[in-house]
């Protein structure tokens, strides 16, 4: 109904104060001037609200959010993946020290599945191997992944990292056996 704050404030005045022409009405002039200031303030507040959230902020604001979370943008990382990693920082920090936290970290880097296997040697109870299994891989730097993994791992564990890429393909298996003098070949 009203586009400007000044128009709305003038509308709220009771009728005797509105009888004078708008050009001569001092209330209208006052609300027109202050209304521009309030409209600009409203625009700035809405923009500030958008910039405060990692999901809705502009690309220029992402490094500021990264500084706040002590996370710089990694080499080769797209802005959208950096935004996702920044958004997941709280969840990852909350789950740090657990297998679930390691899984969230892998998702932040674009790996779909994570397999965590404890050491098969009983005297190495504090060691585990983490398999990052492929997906939409964002960063493929093993040292960087291991560094980030060691930030959130349980304090007592020694983790080693292995990456695995799985591909869907058809596997043809053929068998041959001889019965008497007849040879039968089947493919399954």
mmCIF file of C-alpha atoms in Angstrom:
data_model
loop_
_atom_site.group_PDB
_atom_site.id
_atom_site.type_symbol
_atom_site.label_atom_id
_atom_site.label_comp_id
_atom_site.label_asym_id
_atom_site.label_seq_id
_atom_site.Cartn_x
_atom_site.Cartn_y
_atom_site.Cartn_z
ATOM 1 C CA UNK A 1 0.000 0.000 0.000
ATOM 2 C CA UNK A 2 2.763 2.442 0.936
ATOM 3 C CA UNK A 3 6.114 2.491 -0.822
ATOM 4 C CA UNK A 4 7.783 5.073 1.396
ATOM 5 C CA UNK A 5 7.984 5.475 5.155
ATOM 6 C CA UNK A 6 7.135 9.193 4.927
ATOM 7 C CA UNK A 7 3.875 8.481 3.108
ATOM 8 C CA UNK A 8 2.893 5.968 5.785
ATOM 9 C CA UNK A 9 3.637 8.393 8.635
ATOM 10 C CA UNK A 10 1.596 11.110 6.906
ATOM 11 C CA UNK A 11 -1.262 8.627 6.487
ATOM 12 C CA UNK A 12 -1.242 7.993 10.252
ATOM 13 C CA UNK A 13 -1.906 11.651 11.031
ATOM 14 C CA UNK A 14 -5.481 12.430 11.944
ATOM 15 C CA UNK A 15 -7.596 14.397 9.446
ATOM 16 C CA UNK A 16 -7.305 17.972 10.792
ATOM 17 C CA UNK A 17 -3.503 17.866 10.347
ATOM 18 C CA UNK A 18 -3.843 16.724 6.720
ATOM 19 C CA UNK A 19 -6.207 19.473 5.513
ATOM 20 C CA UNK A 20 -3.486 21.789 4.275
ATOM 21 C CA UNK A 21 -2.092 21.105 0.787
ATOM 22 C CA UNK A 22 0.852 18.685 0.819
ATOM 23 C CA UNK A 23 3.259 21.292 -0.581
ATOM 24 C CA UNK A 24 2.470 23.655 2.343
ATOM 25 C CA UNK A 25 1.938 21.076 5.078
ATOM 26 C CA UNK A 26 4.933 21.112 7.431
ATOM 27 C CA UNK A 27 4.182 17.588 8.658
ATOM 28 C CA UNK A 28 4.276 16.289 5.081
ATOM 29 C CA UNK A 29 7.611 18.048 4.432
ATOM 30 C CA UNK A 30 9.048 16.688 7.710
ATOM 31 C CA UNK A 31 7.890 13.121 7.014
ATOM 32 C CA UNK A 32 9.171 13.325 3.441
ATOM 33 C CA UNK A 33 12.676 14.286 4.643
ATOM 34 C CA UNK A 34 12.863 11.884 7.574
ATOM 35 C CA UNK A 35 11.136 9.160 5.549
ATOM 36 C CA UNK A 36 14.060 9.101 3.092
ATOM 37 C CA UNK A 37 16.459 8.564 5.992
ATOM 38 C CA UNK A 38 14.331 5.761 7.432
ATOM 39 C CA UNK A 39 13.945 4.127 3.996
ATOM 40 C CA UNK A 40 17.734 4.151 3.554
ATOM 41 C CA UNK A 41 18.163 2.771 7.083
ATOM 42 C CA UNK A 42 15.676 -0.016 6.307
ATOM 43 C CA UNK A 43 17.553 -0.894 3.101
ATOM 44 C CA UNK A 44 20.869 -0.958 4.997
ATOM 45 C CA UNK A 45 19.421 -3.157 7.752
ATOM 46 C CA UNK A 46 18.062 -5.674 5.246
ATOM 47 C CA UNK A 47 21.421 -5.751 3.462
ATOM 48 C CA UNK A 48 23.231 -6.199 6.784
ATOM 49 C CA UNK A 49 20.898 -9.098 7.622
ATOM 50 C CA UNK A 50 21.797 -10.799 4.334
ATOM 51 C CA UNK A 51 25.527 -10.176 4.768
ATOM 52 C CA UNK A 52 25.548 -11.662 8.294
ATOM 53 C CA UNK A 53 24.593 -15.105 7.023
ATOM 54 C CA UNK A 54 27.181 -17.209 5.204
ATOM 55 C CA UNK A 55 24.524 -18.647 2.899
ATOM 56 C CA UNK A 56 23.138 -15.294 1.682
ATOM 57 C CA UNK A 57 26.184 -13.009 1.871
ATOM 58 C CA UNK A 58 27.905 -11.551 -1.169
ATOM 59 C CA UNK A 59 31.089 -13.101 -2.532
ATOM 60 C CA UNK A 60 33.130 -10.169 -1.212
ATOM 61 C CA UNK A 61 31.951 -10.896 2.340
ATOM 62 C CA UNK A 62 33.018 -14.577 2.339
ATOM 63 C CA UNK A 63 36.663 -13.873 3.329
ATOM 64 C CA UNK A 64 35.394 -11.866 6.327
ATOM 65 C CA UNK A 65 33.292 -14.837 7.465
ATOM 66 C CA UNK A 66 36.358 -17.021 6.845
ATOM 67 C CA UNK A 67 38.487 -14.834 9.122
ATOM 68 C CA UNK A 68 35.806 -15.046 11.788
ATOM 69 C CA UNK A 69 35.932 -18.851 11.634
ATOM 70 C CA UNK A 70 39.709 -19.024 11.117
ATOM 71 C CA UNK A 71 39.233 -20.665 7.708
ATOM 72 C CA UNK A 72 40.896 -19.269 4.630
ATOM 73 C CA UNK A 73 39.857 -20.190 1.109
ATOM 74 C CA UNK A 74 41.875 -23.134 -0.161
ATOM 75 C CA UNK A 75 43.725 -23.174 -3.467
ATOM 76 C CA UNK A 76 41.429 -24.403 -6.220
ATOM 77 C CA UNK A 77 38.280 -24.101 -4.124
ATOM 78 C CA UNK A 78 35.253 -22.492 -5.760
ATOM 79 C CA UNK A 79 33.307 -19.779 -3.965
ATOM 80 C CA UNK A 80 30.254 -22.008 -3.607
ATOM 81 C CA UNK A 81 32.272 -24.830 -2.032
ATOM 82 C CA UNK A 82 33.980 -22.322 0.275
ATOM 83 C CA UNK A 83 30.538 -21.073 1.293
ATOM 84 C CA UNK A 84 29.417 -24.654 2.084
ATOM 85 C CA UNK A 85 32.569 -25.355 4.073
ATOM 86 C CA UNK A 86 32.090 -22.148 6.084
ATOM 87 C CA UNK A 87 28.460 -23.020 6.756
ATOM 88 C CA UNK A 88 29.413 -26.513 7.964
ATOM 89 C CA UNK A 89 32.178 -25.227 10.286
ATOM 90 C CA UNK A 90 29.867 -25.079 13.314
ATOM 91 C CA UNK A 91 28.527 -28.592 12.777
ATOM 92 C CA UNK A 92 32.018 -29.990 12.225
ATOM 93 C CA UNK A 93 33.375 -28.242 15.338
ATOM 94 C CA UNK A 94 30.447 -29.491 17.392
ATOM 95 C CA UNK A 95 31.032 -33.080 16.265
ATOM 96 C CA UNK A 96 34.848 -32.873 16.448
ATOM 97 C CA UNK A 97 36.416 -35.951 17.939
ATOM 98 C CA UNK A 98 33.718 -38.271 16.665
ATOM 99 C CA UNK A 99 33.324 -40.388 13.563
ATOM 100 C CA UNK A 100 30.314 -38.285 12.637
ATOM 101 C CA UNK A 101 32.508 -35.158 12.634
ATOM 102 C CA UNK A 102 34.927 -36.855 10.242
ATOM 103 C CA UNK A 103 32.000 -37.703 7.956
ATOM 104 C CA UNK A 104 30.800 -34.090 7.978
ATOM 105 C CA UNK A 105 34.312 -32.921 7.097
ATOM 106 C CA UNK A 106 34.405 -35.296 4.156
ATOM 107 C CA UNK A 107 31.044 -33.977 2.919
ATOM 108 C CA UNK A 108 32.361 -30.424 3.157
ATOM 109 C CA UNK A 109 35.171 -31.428 0.793
ATOM 110 C CA UNK A 110 32.796 -33.184 -1.609
ATOM 111 C CA UNK A 111 33.377 -36.817 -0.679
ATOM 112 C CA UNK A 112 30.159 -38.813 -0.493
ATOM 113 C CA UNK A 113 31.180 -41.687 1.751
ATOM 114 C CA UNK A 114 33.705 -42.145 4.500
ATOM 115 C CA UNK A 115 34.782 -45.457 5.891
ATOM 116 C CA UNK A 116 36.652 -45.480 9.185
ATOM 117 C CA UNK A 117 38.445 -48.704 10.002
ATOM 118 C CA UNK A 118 40.236 -49.235 13.306
ATOM 119 C CA UNK A 119 43.651 -50.826 13.177
ATOM 120 C CA UNK A 120 43.478 -54.630 12.979
ATOM 121 C CA UNK A 121 46.495 -54.898 15.289
ATOM 122 C CA UNK A 122 45.252 -54.951 18.880
ATOM 123 C CA UNK A 123 48.335 -53.159 20.261
ATOM 124 C CA UNK A 124 47.605 -50.227 17.911
ATOM 125 C CA UNK A 125 44.181 -49.501 19.439
ATOM 126 C CA UNK A 126 44.490 -45.734 18.919
ATOM 127 C CA UNK A 127 45.125 -45.947 15.188
ATOM 128 C CA UNK A 128 42.546 -45.882 12.436
ATOM 129 C CA UNK A 129 42.428 -45.572 8.672
ATOM 130 C CA UNK A 130 39.991 -43.159 7.087
ATOM 131 C CA UNK A 131 38.904 -43.918 3.529
ATOM 132 C CA UNK A 132 37.533 -40.936 1.610
ATOM 133 C CA UNK A 133 35.419 -42.497 -1.114
ATOM 134 C CA UNK A 134 34.756 -40.412 -4.218
ATOM 135 C CA UNK A 135 31.962 -38.086 -5.059
ATOM 136 C CA UNK A 136 31.943 -34.519 -6.293
ATOM 137 C CA UNK A 137 35.536 -33.968 -5.178
ATOM 138 C CA UNK A 138 36.393 -30.363 -4.421
ATOM 139 C CA UNK A 139 39.968 -30.599 -3.152
ATOM 140 C CA UNK A 140 42.233 -33.478 -4.100
ATOM 141 C CA UNK A 141 45.284 -32.468 -2.046
ATOM 142 C CA UNK A 142 46.065 -35.365 0.312
ATOM 143 C CA UNK A 143 48.249 -33.345 2.716
ATOM 144 C CA UNK A 144 45.612 -30.655 3.066
ATOM 145 C CA UNK A 145 42.882 -33.214 3.722
ATOM 146 C CA UNK A 146 45.011 -34.956 6.345
ATOM 147 C CA UNK A 147 45.785 -31.596 8.001
ATOM 148 C CA UNK A 148 42.071 -30.708 8.185
ATOM 149 C CA UNK A 149 41.282 -34.217 9.402
ATOM 150 C CA UNK A 150 43.829 -33.953 12.205
ATOM 151 C CA UNK A 151 42.199 -30.732 13.411
ATOM 152 C CA UNK A 152 38.981 -32.551 14.319
ATOM 153 C CA UNK A 153 40.122 -36.081 15.149
ATOM 154 C CA UNK A 154 39.966 -37.505 18.658
ATOM 155 C CA UNK A 155 43.024 -36.389 20.617
ATOM 156 C CA UNK A 156 44.304 -39.872 21.338
ATOM 157 C CA UNK A 157 44.103 -41.259 17.791
ATOM 158 C CA UNK A 158 46.588 -41.451 14.986
ATOM 159 C CA UNK A 159 44.715 -41.310 11.713
ATOM 160 C CA UNK A 160 45.975 -42.239 8.302
ATOM 161 C CA UNK A 161 44.157 -41.158 5.187
ATOM 162 C CA UNK A 162 43.415 -43.187 2.103
ATOM 163 C CA UNK A 163 41.379 -42.016 -0.847
ATOM 164 C CA UNK A 164 39.412 -44.271 -3.062
ATOM 165 C CA UNK A 165 37.505 -43.546 -6.249
ATOM 166 C CA UNK A 166 34.834 -46.013 -7.254
ATOM 167 C CA UNK A 167 33.468 -46.274 -10.756
ATOM 168 C CA UNK A 168 30.410 -48.067 -12.033
ATOM 169 C CA UNK A 169 31.199 -50.445 -14.845
ATOM 170 C CA UNK A 170 30.143 -53.758 -16.280
ATOM 171 C CA UNK A 171 32.241 -56.741 -15.349
ATOM 172 C CA UNK A 172 32.080 -59.712 -17.656
ATOM 173 C CA UNK A 173 33.199 -63.015 -16.260
ATOM 174 C CA UNK A 174 33.748 -65.899 -18.603
ATOM 175 C CA UNK A 175 34.187 -69.568 -17.718
ATOM 176 C CA UNK A 176 35.198 -72.529 -19.798
ATOM 177 C CA UNK A 177 35.070 -76.194 -18.965
ATOM 178 C CA UNK A 178 35.460 -79.317 -21.014
ATOM 179 C CA UNK A 179 33.000 -82.186 -20.849
ATOM 180 C CA UNK A 180 34.343 -85.133 -22.747
ATOM 181 C CA UNK A 181 35.372 -83.704 -26.062
ATOM 182 C CA UNK A 182 32.803 -80.935 -26.076
ATOM 183 C CA UNK A 183 33.859 -77.423 -24.926
ATOM 184 C CA UNK A 184 31.231 -75.072 -23.568
ATOM 185 C CA UNK A 185 31.921 -71.371 -23.054
ATOM 186 C CA UNK A 186 29.522 -69.261 -21.030
ATOM 187 C CA UNK A 187 29.572 -65.651 -20.197
ATOM 188 C CA UNK A 188 27.781 -64.419 -17.097
#
